Coordinates of C-alpha atoms and ligand atoms in Angstrom, one line a residue:
M2 CA -20.6 -9.8 -20.1
N3 CA -18.0 -12.1 -21.4
F4 CA -14.4 -11.0 -22.2
Q5 CA -12.7 -14.1 -21.1
N6 CA -9.0 -13.8 -21.4
N7 CA -6.3 -15.8 -19.6
S8 CA -3.8 -13.0 -19.3
V9 CA -4.7 -10.1 -17.1
G10 CA -2.4 -7.2 -16.2
I11 CA -1.8 -3.5 -15.5
L12 CA -2.7 -1.4 -18.5
G13 CA -2.1 2.0 -16.9
I14 CA -0.8 3.3 -13.6
G15 CA -0.9 6.7 -11.7
S16 CA -0.3 8.2 -8.3
A17 CA -0.9 11.3 -6.3
L18 CA 0.6 12.7 -3.2
P19 CA -0.2 15.8 -1.1
E20 CA 2.0 18.8 -1.8
K21 CA 2.6 19.5 1.9
V22 CA 5.9 18.1 3.0
L23 CA 6.5 17.2 6.7
T24 CA 10.1 16.7 7.5
N25 CA 11.8 15.0 10.4
F26 CA 12.9 18.5 11.5
D27 CA 9.3 19.6 11.6
L28 CA 8.5 16.6 13.8
E29 CA 11.3 17.5 16.1
K30 CA 9.2 20.6 17.0
M31 CA 6.1 18.4 17.7
V32 CA 7.3 15.4 19.7
D33 CA 10.5 14.3 21.6
T34 CA 12.3 12.9 18.6
S35 CA 15.2 13.7 16.3
D36 CA 16.0 13.6 12.6
E37 CA 18.9 11.3 13.5
W38 CA 16.6 8.7 15.3
I39 CA 14.0 8.7 12.6
T40 CA 16.5 8.3 9.8
K41 CA 18.5 5.7 11.5
R42 CA 15.6 3.6 12.8
T43 CA 13.2 3.9 9.9
G44 CA 15.0 5.4 6.8
I45 CA 12.3 8.1 6.6
S46 CA 13.4 11.7 6.0
E47 CA 10.1 13.3 5.0
R48 CA 6.5 12.4 4.2
R49 CA 3.4 14.1 2.6
I50 CA 0.4 15.2 4.6
L51 CA -3.0 16.4 3.4
D52 CA -4.5 19.6 4.6
E53 CA -7.1 19.1 7.3
N54 CA -9.9 20.2 4.9
T55 CA -8.9 17.9 2.0
P56 CA -10.3 14.4 2.0
G57 CA -8.3 11.3 1.1
S58 CA -10.6 10.6 -1.9
H59 CA -9.1 13.7 -3.5
L60 CA -5.8 11.8 -3.9
G61 CA -7.5 8.6 -5.0
T62 CA -9.4 10.5 -7.7
K63 CA -6.2 12.2 -9.0
A64 CA -4.3 8.9 -9.1
A65 CA -7.2 7.2 -10.9
K66 CA -7.4 9.9 -13.5
R67 CA -3.7 9.5 -14.2
A68 CA -4.0 5.7 -14.4
L69 CA -6.9 6.0 -16.9
E70 CA -4.9 8.5 -19.0
D71 CA -1.9 6.2 -18.9
A72 CA -4.0 3.3 -20.0
G73 CA -5.8 5.3 -22.7
I74 CA -9.2 4.2 -21.3
A75 CA -12.2 6.4 -20.5
A76 CA -13.8 6.4 -17.0
E77 CA -17.1 5.2 -18.6
E78 CA -15.4 2.0 -19.7
I79 CA -14.5 0.9 -16.2
D80 CA -16.6 -2.0 -14.9
L81 CA -15.6 -2.0 -11.3
I82 CA -13.7 0.3 -8.9
I83 CA -12.0 -1.4 -5.9
V84 CA -10.5 1.0 -3.4
A85 CA -8.1 -0.5 -0.9
T86 CA -8.1 1.7 2.2
E87 CA -8.0 1.7 6.0
T88 CA -8.8 5.4 6.1
P89 CA -12.0 5.9 4.2
D90 CA -13.5 9.4 4.3
Y91 CA -16.8 8.0 5.4
L92 CA -18.0 4.5 6.4
T93 CA -20.7 5.2 3.9
P94 CA -20.6 6.2 1.1
S95 CA -17.5 4.1 0.5
M96 CA -14.3 5.7 -0.9
S97 CA -14.9 3.8 -4.1
C98 CA -18.4 5.3 -4.6
I99 CA -17.0 8.8 -3.9
I100 CA -14.3 8.3 -6.5
Q101 CA -16.7 6.7 -9.0
S102 CA -18.8 9.9 -8.8
N103 CA -15.7 12.2 -9.1
L104 CA -14.6 10.2 -12.2
G105 CA -18.0 10.0 -13.8
A106 CA -17.4 6.2 -14.1
S107 CA -21.1 5.7 -14.4
K108 CA -21.0 2.0 -15.5
A109 CA -18.8 0.9 -12.6
A110 CA -19.8 -1.1 -9.6
A111 CA -17.7 0.0 -6.6
F112 CA -16.6 -1.3 -3.2
D113 CA -13.9 -0.7 -0.6
L114 CA -11.6 -3.4 0.6
N115 CA -9.7 -3.2 3.9
S116 CA -6.6 -5.3 4.3
A117 CA -4.6 -2.3 5.5
C118 CA -1.1 -2.0 3.9
T119 CA -1.6 -5.3 2.0
G120 CA -4.7 -3.8 0.3
F121 CA -3.3 -3.2 -3.2
V122 CA -2.2 -6.8 -3.5
Y123 CA -5.6 -8.0 -2.2
G124 CA -7.3 -5.6 -4.7
L125 CA -5.2 -6.9 -7.6
T126 CA -6.0 -10.5 -6.6
V127 CA -9.8 -9.7 -6.7
A128 CA -9.5 -7.8 -10.0
N129 CA -7.6 -10.7 -11.6
Q130 CA -10.3 -13.2 -10.7
F131 CA -13.1 -11.0 -12.0
I132 CA -11.4 -10.4 -15.4
K133 CA -10.1 -14.0 -15.8
T134 CA -13.6 -15.4 -15.5
G135 CA -14.8 -12.9 -18.1
F136 CA -17.2 -11.2 -15.7
Y137 CA -15.6 -7.8 -16.1
K138 CA -13.1 -6.3 -18.6
Y139 CA -11.6 -3.2 -17.0
I140 CA -11.2 -2.7 -13.2
L141 CA -9.6 0.3 -11.4
V142 CA -7.7 -0.8 -8.3
I143 CA -6.8 2.1 -6.1
G144 CA -4.7 2.2 -2.9
C145 CA -5.8 5.4 -1.2
E146 CA -4.9 6.5 2.3
A147 CA -5.1 9.6 4.6
L148 CA -3.4 8.2 7.6
S149 CA -2.6 11.7 8.9
K150 CA -6.3 11.8 9.9
V151 CA -6.0 8.9 12.3
T152 CA -2.6 9.7 13.6
D153 CA -1.9 10.8 17.2
W154 CA 0.4 13.7 16.5
K155 CA 1.7 13.5 20.1
D156 CA 2.7 9.8 19.9
R157 CA 6.3 9.6 18.7
N158 CA 5.9 5.8 18.2
T159 CA 3.6 6.3 15.3
C160 CA 3.5 9.9 14.1
V161 CA 7.0 9.8 12.5
L162 CA 5.9 6.8 10.4
F163 CA 2.6 7.2 8.7
A164 CA 1.5 9.6 5.9
D165 CA -0.9 10.2 3.0
G166 CA -0.9 9.2 -0.7
A167 CA -2.7 7.2 -3.4
G168 CA -1.8 4.9 -6.3
A169 CA -4.1 3.5 -8.9
A170 CA -3.9 0.8 -11.6
V171 CA -6.2 0.1 -14.5
V172 CA -6.4 -3.7 -14.7
G173 CA -7.6 -5.5 -17.8
P174 CA -6.8 -8.0 -20.6
V175 CA -3.2 -8.1 -21.8
E176 CA -1.1 -10.0 -24.4
E177 CA -1.1 -13.7 -23.7
G178 CA 1.6 -14.8 -21.3
Y179 CA 2.1 -11.3 -19.8
G180 CA 0.5 -9.6 -16.8
I181 CA -0.3 -11.1 -13.4
L182 CA 1.3 -14.6 -13.3
N183 CA 0.1 -15.4 -9.8
T184 CA -0.9 -13.9 -6.4
Y185 CA -0.9 -15.1 -2.9
I186 CA -2.8 -13.5 0.0
G187 CA -3.0 -14.5 3.7
A188 CA -4.2 -13.2 7.1
D189 CA -3.8 -14.0 10.8
G190 CA -6.5 -12.3 12.8
N191 CA -5.0 -13.6 16.0
L192 CA -2.2 -11.0 15.6
G193 CA -4.7 -8.1 14.8
K194 CA -4.3 -6.5 18.2
N195 CA -0.8 -5.3 17.2
I196 CA -2.1 -2.5 15.0
T197 CA -5.5 -1.0 15.8
A198 CA -7.6 1.9 14.8
P199 CA -11.1 1.6 16.4
C200 CA -14.1 2.8 14.6
C201 CA -17.7 2.0 15.5
F202 CA -16.7 0.1 18.7
I203 CA -14.0 0.6 21.2
T204 CA -12.9 -1.4 24.3
D205 CA -11.5 0.0 27.6
E206 CA -8.2 -1.6 26.7
D207 CA -8.1 0.3 23.4
K208 CA -8.8 3.5 25.3
A209 CA -6.1 2.8 27.9
K210 CA -3.5 2.5 25.2
R211 CA -4.2 5.9 23.8
E212 CA -3.1 9.1 25.5
S213 CA -4.8 11.5 23.2
E214 CA -8.3 12.7 23.7
N215 CA -9.3 11.1 20.4
K216 CA -9.4 7.4 21.3
R217 CA -9.8 6.4 17.7
V218 CA -6.3 7.1 16.6
L219 CA -4.0 4.4 15.3
W220 CA -1.9 2.5 17.8
M221 CA 0.8 0.0 17.1
D222 CA 3.2 -2.4 18.9
G223 CA 6.0 -1.5 16.5
G224 CA 8.4 -4.2 17.7
E225 CA 5.9 -7.1 17.2
V226 CA 4.9 -5.8 13.8
F227 CA 8.6 -5.4 12.8
K228 CA 9.4 -9.1 13.6
F229 CA 6.3 -10.3 11.8
A230 CA 7.0 -8.1 8.8
V231 CA 10.5 -9.3 8.1
R232 CA 9.5 -13.0 8.4
I233 CA 6.3 -12.7 6.4
M234 CA 7.8 -10.7 3.5
E235 CA 10.3 -13.5 3.0
H236 CA 7.6 -16.2 3.3
A237 CA 5.2 -14.5 0.9
T238 CA 7.9 -13.8 -1.8
V239 CA 9.2 -17.4 -1.6
K240 CA 5.7 -18.9 -1.7
V241 CA 4.4 -16.8 -4.7
L242 CA 7.6 -17.5 -6.7
E243 CA 7.5 -21.3 -5.9
D244 CA 3.9 -21.5 -6.9
T245 CA 4.7 -19.6 -10.2
K246 CA 7.7 -21.9 -10.7
I247 CA 10.1 -19.0 -11.2
T248 CA 13.2 -18.0 -9.2
L249 CA 14.5 -14.9 -7.6
D250 CA 17.1 -14.8 -10.4
D251 CA 14.3 -14.4 -12.9
L252 CA 13.2 -11.2 -11.2
K253 CA 14.0 -7.7 -12.3
I254 CA 12.9 -5.9 -9.2
I255 CA 10.9 -6.5 -6.0
F256 CA 8.4 -3.8 -4.8
P257 CA 8.0 -4.2 -1.1
H258 CA 5.5 -2.3 1.1
Q259 CA 7.4 0.7 2.3
A260 CA 7.1 0.8 6.1
N261 CA 10.7 0.9 7.4
I262 CA 14.0 0.6 5.5
R263 CA 15.2 -1.9 8.2
I264 CA 12.3 -4.2 7.5
I265 CA 13.0 -4.0 3.7
D266 CA 16.7 -4.6 4.2
G267 CA 16.0 -7.5 6.7
A268 CA 13.7 -9.2 4.3
A269 CA 16.1 -8.7 1.4
K270 CA 18.9 -10.2 3.5
R271 CA 16.8 -13.3 4.4
L272 CA 15.9 -13.7 0.7
G273 CA 19.5 -13.3 -0.3
V274 CA 18.8 -10.6 -2.9
S275 CA 20.9 -7.5 -3.4
Q276 CA 19.6 -4.0 -2.5
E277 CA 19.6 -3.0 -6.2
K278 CA 16.9 -5.5 -6.8
V279 CA 14.6 -4.0 -4.2
F280 CA 12.7 -0.8 -4.9
T281 CA 12.6 1.8 -2.1
N282 CA 11.1 5.3 -1.7
V283 CA 10.2 5.2 2.0
H284 CA 12.7 8.1 2.7
K285 CA 10.4 10.4 0.7
Y286 CA 6.9 9.3 1.6
G287 CA 7.0 7.3 4.9
N288 CA 4.4 4.5 5.3
I289 CA 1.4 5.2 3.1
S290 CA -0.2 1.8 3.7
S291 CA -2.1 0.5 0.6
A292 CA -0.8 3.3 -1.6
S293 CA 2.8 2.4 -1.0
I294 CA 3.2 -0.3 -3.6
P295 CA 1.3 1.4 -6.5
V296 CA 3.0 4.7 -5.8
G297 CA 6.4 2.8 -6.1
L298 CA 5.3 1.0 -9.3
D299 CA 4.2 4.3 -10.9
E300 CA 7.5 6.0 -10.0
A301 CA 9.5 3.1 -11.5
D302 CA 7.3 3.0 -14.6
K303 CA 7.6 6.7 -15.2
A304 CA 11.3 6.6 -14.6
G305 CA 11.6 4.0 -17.4
S306 CA 12.9 1.3 -15.0
L307 CA 10.3 -1.3 -16.1
K308 CA 10.6 -2.9 -19.6
K309 CA 8.0 -5.1 -21.2
G310 CA 8.7 -8.7 -20.2
D311 CA 10.4 -7.9 -16.8
N312 CA 9.3 -10.1 -14.0
I313 CA 8.5 -8.2 -10.8
V314 CA 7.1 -9.1 -7.4
L315 CA 4.9 -6.9 -5.3
V316 CA 4.9 -7.9 -1.6
G317 CA 3.1 -6.3 1.3
F318 CA 2.1 -6.9 5.0
G319 CA 0.1 -4.9 7.5
G320 CA -2.8 -4.5 9.8
G321 CA -5.1 -7.5 10.3
L322 CA -2.5 -8.8 10.3
T323 CA -2.4 -9.5 6.6
W324 CA 0.1 -10.3 3.9
G325 CA 0.2 -10.8 0.2
A326 CA 2.5 -11.0 -2.9
A327 CA 2.0 -10.9 -6.7
V328 CA 4.2 -11.9 -9.6
I329 CA 3.8 -9.8 -12.7
K330 CA 5.3 -10.0 -16.1
W331 CA 5.3 -6.4 -17.1
S332 CA 3.1 -5.9 -20.1
K333 CA 3.2 -2.2 -20.8
Ligands
LIG415 O1 2.8 -0.9 7.6 C1 2.7 -1.9 8.7 C2 2.8 -1.2 10.0 N1 4.0 -0.7 10.5 C3 5.2 -1.2 10.5 O2 5.6 -2.0 9.8 C4 6.2 -0.7 11.5 C5 7.0 -1.8 12.2 N2 7.8 -1.3 13.3 C6 8.8 -0.4 13.1 O3 9.1 0.1 12.0 C7 9.7 -0.2 14.3 O4 9.5 -1.1 15.3 C8 9.6 1.3 14.9 C9 10.1 2.3 13.9 C10 8.1 1.6 15.1 C11 10.3 1.4 16.2 O5 11.7 1.1 16.0 P1 12.4 0.2 17.0 O6 13.8 0.2 16.6 O7 11.7 -1.1 17.0 O8 12.4 1.0 18.3 P2 11.7 0.5 19.7 O9 10.2 0.5 19.6 O10 12.4 -0.7 20.2 O11 12.1 1.7 20.6 C12 13.5 2.0 21.0 C13 13.5 3.3 21.8 C14 12.5 3.3 22.9 O12 13.0 4.0 24.0 P3 13.5 3.2 25.3 O13 12.3 2.5 25.8 O14 14.6 2.3 24.7 O15 14.0 4.3 26.2 C15 11.4 4.2 22.3 O16 10.6 4.9 23.2 O17 13.2 4.4 20.9 C16 12.2 5.2 21.4 N3 11.4 5.8 20.4 C17 11.8 6.9 19.8 N4 12.8 7.8 20.1 C18 12.9 8.9 19.3 C19 10.3 5.3 19.7 N5 9.9 6.2 18.8 C20 10.8 7.2 18.8 C21 11.0 8.4 18.1 N6 12.0 9.2 18.4 N7 10.1 8.7 17.1

C-alpha cells in the first residue's frame, strides 16, 4: 500500500460513557469519605461506571462507530485498529480484536497498546508514523477503559478517582499543513511502582499493599504521582511546543489528561497559561485513563469550540510511569 502524505490528522472523533452515574454522595455510603473532601481535593463530583455484566469493549465499539460516522468512513476502509487500554476485557483476544469484530472492520490489523493514561497520545504517535510512511491510510485510535473492574471499592484512596469511558479518533491524511504537527512520548519505568495493577504475576509486596481479597486491584501512591504529574505535564507541553517551534500564545486550548483538577491547575500555573485555555471535564467523569483526552476532544468538537486551523495540545501522564504530548492544527 502507498498513500504517502505528509499531513496526518483526525478525520472524525467520537466517545461513549456508561449511563450509570456514581456521585460523591453515593461514595459517602461506601467508604469513609465526603463530597466535600472529594470535590476539594480532586475536583470530581461524579463519574460513570459500567454495569458488572457489560465489558469495556462495549464502550470502545460505540465510540469507534461514532468516530467513523463523524469521519464519513466505513469500518471496512480501516487499515489498523489501535486500542490504548490498561483494562482489557481479556489478555487475549485483545480489546482491538474484539472491537474489530464488533465493527466488522474486516481489513484492519489490530493490536492493544498499554501506556495507561498516556495511551491515546502514544496511539496517535504510532498512527501518525504508519500513515506518514504510506504504509496505511486510515487508522482507528481508541482509548477504552473499564477501571471500575480493577478498583478496590473499599479503598478510599483510589475508588473516588477512577471510572469508565471510551474515546475514538479516525486518523488519516488531511490537507497539507494541518493535522498532527508533532508528538513527544516518554517513560520512566523506575517510577512504575507508584501505580500498579498486577495481572499474570504478583509479588508478596503487591499483596501486602492491598486490603481487599482481590489482590489484582489497582493501587496507587497518590502523593508521588501527583508531584510527578504536575512536573511532567509542564515538561511535555514545553518540549513538544519547542520542538514544533510554536509558542503557548499560538495555542487555542490545551487538553490535559483529567486526573485531578489540582494537577491540571498546578501544571497550568507552572506554564503560565490562564484556566480558560485549559479544557476540563474531570468533575463529570473522574479519571478515565486513556479515554480522558479523546472524550474531552469529542466534547469540545461537538460543542463547536474547535475551529479549523486552531492549534491545540494534548498532554497526558500515567502508569508506567509514562507521559506524552501532541500538537495538532485542527483540520476538521
Ligand atoms: O492518572 C494518573 C493516576 N492518578 C493520578 O494522577 C492521581 C494523583 N494523585 C492525586 O490526585 C492525589 O494525590 C489524591 C487525590 C490521590 C490524594 O489527594 P492528596 O491531597 O494528595 O491527599 P493525601 O493522599 O495527602 O491524603 C490526605 C488525607 C489522608 O489522611 P491523613 O493521613 O492526613 O489523616 C488520607 O487518608 O486525606 C485522606 N484521604 C481521604 N479522606 C477522605 C485520602 N483519600 C480520601 C478520601 N476521602 N477519598
